[in-house]
Coordinates of C-alpha atoms in Angstrom, one line a residue:
X1 CA 15.6 -3.1 -58.7
X2 CA 18.6 -5.2 -59.5
X3 CA 19.6 -3.4 -62.7
X4 CA 19.7 -0.2 -60.6
X5 CA 21.8 -1.7 -57.9
X6 CA 24.3 -3.1 -60.4
X7 CA 24.5 0.3 -62.1
X8 CA 25.4 2.0 -58.8
X9 CA 28.0 -0.7 -58.0
X10 CA 29.5 -0.4 -61.5
X11 CA 29.7 3.4 -61.1
X12 CA 31.4 3.1 -57.7
X13 CA 33.9 0.7 -59.0
X14 CA 34.7 2.9 -62.0
X15 CA 35.0 5.9 -59.7
X16 CA 37.4 4.0 -57.4
X17 CA 39.6 3.0 -60.4
X18 CA 39.8 6.5 -61.8
X19 CA 40.6 7.9 -58.4
X20 CA 43.7 5.8 -58.2
X21 CA 45.3 8.0 -60.8
X22 CA 44.9 11.2 -58.7
X23 CA 45.8 12.4 -55.3
X24 CA 43.0 12.0 -52.8
X25 CA 42.7 15.7 -52.2
X26 CA 41.9 16.2 -55.9
X27 CA 39.7 13.2 -56.7
X28 CA 38.9 11.0 -53.6
X29 CA 37.6 7.5 -54.1
X30 CA 34.3 6.5 -52.5
X31 CA 35.8 5.2 -49.3
X32 CA 38.1 8.3 -48.9
X33 CA 35.1 10.5 -49.5
X34 CA 33.1 8.7 -46.9
X35 CA 35.9 9.2 -44.4
X36 CA 35.9 12.9 -45.2
X37 CA 32.1 13.1 -44.6
X38 CA 32.5 11.3 -41.2
X39 CA 35.3 13.8 -40.4
X40 CA 33.0 16.8 -41.3
X41 CA 30.0 15.6 -39.3
X42 CA 32.2 14.5 -36.4
X43 CA 32.5 18.2 -35.6
X44 CA 29.4 19.4 -33.7
X45 CA 29.8 22.9 -35.3
X46 CA 28.9 21.4 -38.7
X47 CA 25.3 20.9 -37.6
X48 CA 24.9 24.6 -36.9
X49 CA 26.4 25.5 -40.3
X50 CA 24.1 23.1 -42.1
X51 CA 21.1 24.5 -40.1
X52 CA 22.0 28.1 -41.1
X53 CA 21.8 27.1 -44.8
X54 CA 18.6 25.0 -44.3
X55 CA 16.9 27.9 -42.6
X56 CA 17.8 30.3 -45.4
X57 CA 16.4 27.8 -47.9
X58 CA 13.2 27.5 -45.9
X59 CA 12.8 31.3 -45.8
X60 CA 13.5 31.7 -49.5
X61 CA 11.3 28.8 -50.4
X62 CA 8.3 30.1 -48.4
X63 CA 8.6 33.6 -49.9
X64 CA 9.0 32.2 -53.4
X65 CA 5.9 30.0 -53.1
X66 CA 3.8 32.8 -51.6
X67 CA 4.9 35.4 -54.2
X68 CA 5.0 33.0 -57.2
X69 CA 1.7 31.3 -56.4
X70 CA -0.1 34.6 -55.9
X71 CA 1.2 36.1 -59.1
X72 CA 0.5 32.9 -61.1
X73 CA -3.1 32.8 -59.7
X74 CA -3.7 36.4 -60.6
X75 CA -2.2 35.9 -64.1
X76 CA -4.6 33.0 -64.6
X77 CA -7.7 34.9 -63.4
X78 CA -7.0 38.3 -65.0
X79 CA -6.1 38.6 -68.6
X80 CA -4.9 42.2 -68.3
X81 CA -2.6 41.2 -65.5
X82 CA -1.4 38.2 -67.5
X83 CA -0.6 40.4 -70.5
X84 CA 1.4 42.7 -68.2
X85 CA 3.3 40.1 -66.3
X86 CA 4.0 37.6 -69.1
X87 CA 7.0 39.4 -70.5
X88 CA 8.4 40.2 -67.1
X89 CA 8.2 36.6 -66.0
X90 CA 10.1 35.5 -69.1
X91 CA 12.8 38.2 -68.4
X92 CA 13.2 37.0 -64.9
X93 CA 13.4 33.3 -66.0
X94 CA 16.2 34.1 -68.5
X95 CA 18.2 36.5 -66.2
X96 CA 21.5 34.8 -65.1
X97 CA 21.4 33.5 -61.5
X98 CA 25.0 34.5 -60.8
X99 CA 24.0 38.1 -61.7
X100 CA 21.3 38.1 -59.0
X101 CA 23.8 36.8 -56.5
X102 CA 26.3 39.6 -57.3
X103 CA 23.5 42.3 -57.3
X104 CA 22.2 41.1 -53.9
X105 CA 25.6 41.5 -52.4
X106 CA 26.0 44.9 -53.9
X107 CA 22.6 46.0 -52.6
X108 CA 22.6 44.5 -49.1
X109 CA 26.3 43.6 -48.5
X110 CA 27.3 40.6 -46.5
X111 CA 24.0 39.9 -44.8
X112 CA 21.2 37.4 -44.4
X113 CA 19.2 39.2 -46.9
X114 CA 21.5 38.6 -49.9
X115 CA 21.2 34.8 -50.2
X116 CA 17.4 34.8 -49.4
X117 CA 16.8 37.6 -52.0
X118 CA 18.8 35.6 -54.5
X119 CA 16.6 32.5 -54.0
X120 CA 13.4 34.5 -54.2
X121 CA 14.3 36.4 -57.4
X122 CA 15.3 33.2 -59.2
X123 CA 12.7 30.7 -57.9
X124 CA 9.4 32.7 -57.8
X125 CA 9.2 33.0 -61.6
X126 CA 9.2 29.2 -62.0
X127 CA 6.5 28.9 -59.4
X128 CA 4.4 31.6 -61.1
X129 CA 4.8 29.9 -64.4
X130 CA 3.7 26.5 -63.0
X131 CA 0.7 27.9 -61.2
X132 CA -0.3 30.1 -64.2
X133 CA -0.4 27.0 -66.4
X134 CA -2.4 25.2 -63.7
X135 CA -5.1 28.0 -63.7
X136 CA -5.4 27.7 -67.4
X137 CA -6.0 23.9 -67.1
X138 CA -8.9 24.3 -64.5
X139 CA -12.1 22.5 -65.5
X140 CA -14.4 25.1 -67.1
X141 CA -17.4 23.0 -66.3
X142 CA -16.8 23.3 -62.6
X143 CA -16.4 27.1 -62.9
X144 CA -19.7 27.3 -64.9
X145 CA -21.4 25.2 -62.2
X146 CA -20.2 27.5 -59.5
X147 CA -21.6 30.5 -61.4
X148 CA -24.9 28.7 -61.8
X149 CA -25.1 28.4 -58.0
X150 CA -24.0 32.0 -57.7
X151 CA -20.8 31.3 -55.8
X152 CA -18.8 34.5 -55.2
X153 CA -15.2 34.9 -56.4
X154 CA -13.7 34.1 -53.0
X155 CA -15.6 30.8 -52.7
X156 CA -14.8 29.9 -56.3
X157 CA -11.1 30.3 -55.6
X158 CA -11.1 28.4 -52.3
X159 CA -13.4 25.6 -53.3
X160 CA -13.0 25.2 -57.1
X161 CA -9.7 26.6 -58.4
X162 CA -7.2 25.9 -55.5
X163 CA -8.2 22.2 -55.1
X164 CA -7.6 21.8 -58.9
X165 CA -4.3 23.6 -58.5
X166 CA -2.9 21.3 -55.8
X167 CA -1.0 19.0 -58.2
X168 CA 0.6 22.1 -59.8
X169 CA 1.4 23.6 -56.4
X170 CA 3.1 20.4 -55.2
X171 CA 5.1 20.2 -58.5
X172 CA 6.0 23.9 -57.9
X173 CA 7.2 23.4 -54.4
X174 CA 9.4 20.4 -55.3
X175 CA 10.9 22.3 -58.2
X176 CA 11.4 25.3 -55.9
X177 CA 13.2 23.2 -53.4
X178 CA 15.5 21.7 -56.0
X179 CA 16.4 25.2 -57.2
X180 CA 16.5 26.9 -53.8
X181 CA 19.3 24.8 -52.2
X182 CA 21.6 25.2 -55.2
X183 CA 21.0 28.9 -55.3
X184 CA 21.4 29.2 -51.5
X185 CA 24.9 27.7 -51.8
X186 CA 25.8 30.2 -54.6
X187 CA 24.4 33.1 -52.6
X188 CA 26.3 32.0 -49.4
X189 CA 29.5 31.8 -51.3
X190 CA 29.2 35.5 -52.2
X191 CA 26.8 37.1 -49.7
X192 CA 27.4 35.8 -46.1
X193 CA 30.2 34.7 -43.9
X194 CA 28.6 31.4 -42.8
X195 CA 26.8 28.4 -44.2
X196 CA 27.6 25.4 -46.4
X197 CA 28.2 27.7 -49.4
X198 CA 30.9 29.6 -47.5
X199 CA 32.5 26.2 -46.5
X200 CA 32.7 25.3 -50.1
X201 CA 34.4 28.6 -50.9
X202 CA 36.8 28.0 -48.0
X203 CA 37.9 24.6 -49.2
X204 CA 38.0 25.8 -52.9
X205 CA 40.5 28.4 -51.9
X206 CA 42.5 25.7 -50.2
X207 CA 42.3 23.5 -53.3
X208 CA 40.7 20.6 -51.4
X209 CA 38.3 18.9 -53.7
X210 CA 37.8 16.1 -51.3
X211 CA 36.4 18.4 -48.6
X212 CA 34.3 20.3 -51.2
X213 CA 32.8 17.0 -52.2
X214 CA 32.2 16.0 -48.6
X215 CA 30.2 19.1 -47.9
X216 CA 28.5 19.3 -51.3
X217 CA 27.4 15.7 -51.7
X218 CA 26.3 15.2 -48.1
X219 CA 24.2 18.4 -48.3
X220 CA 22.7 17.2 -51.6
X221 CA 21.7 13.9 -49.9
X222 CA 20.1 15.9 -47.1
X223 CA 18.0 17.9 -49.6
X224 CA 17.0 14.7 -51.5
X225 CA 15.9 13.1 -48.2
X226 CA 13.8 16.2 -47.3
X227 CA 12.1 16.0 -50.7
X228 CA 11.4 12.2 -50.4
X229 CA 10.5 12.1 -46.7
X230 CA 8.6 15.4 -46.4
X231 CA 7.2 16.7 -49.7
X232 CA 6.6 13.4 -51.5
X233 CA 5.0 11.9 -48.4
X234 CA 2.8 15.0 -47.9
X235 CA 1.8 14.8 -51.6
X236 CA 0.8 11.2 -51.4
X237 CA -1.3 11.8 -48.3
X238 CA -3.0 14.8 -49.9
X239 CA -4.0 12.7 -52.9
X240 CA -4.6 9.5 -51.1
X241 CA -8.3 9.7 -52.1
X242 CA -7.5 9.4 -55.8
X243 CA -7.9 6.0 -57.4
X244 CA -4.8 4.5 -58.9
X245 CA -5.2 3.3 -62.5
X246 CA -2.9 0.9 -64.1
X247 CA -1.2 2.2 -67.2

């Protein structure tokens, strides 16, 4: 605990010392940045801007999980589908994110669709890959037992495969969240006229690094809080039945 606290304190002190050599608008110190964050969130309109971005992230995250998990499950259950999708998933994983953002704007213009589509196209291949690996790690003994008891495919998926995929699904959703919010800001910077990403663009054009950091870092803290207080708590409750073994 204490080494971590001392590391944070040392980093803040170093940050403050370095900031003394720059104008606050180019590199604000910790206290100046805190003042900027208070200034930003002192405006009631800020909360609507943040909510717009959060809602786009939720929409993109849900679509990415549904599409990615479905494809990953099908790839794990059907070898022909796996052989067909394997190369396509790798292509999508390596395609530059910024290109998807530009293409989404060209296809749909300045609309709500552009940032959400950008999130989906970038995130769902990661989800598919994670779930696909999970299906390949399913206990074969349980599948054989289900076949002995003549369980149909639907029952096998619901009662045997999906429960074993839960750790992979939780891992996928947390990875998806960490990617989605970053991609959402990029998509908003190019594809919509509102949101946190658009605010970052506005302050970038005004060469105000302090305001960019105020918006960016505060939104990052919000996303980390959502991960810790929602998804991690949900995961712990889901697997509360598991015994904890000392390592």
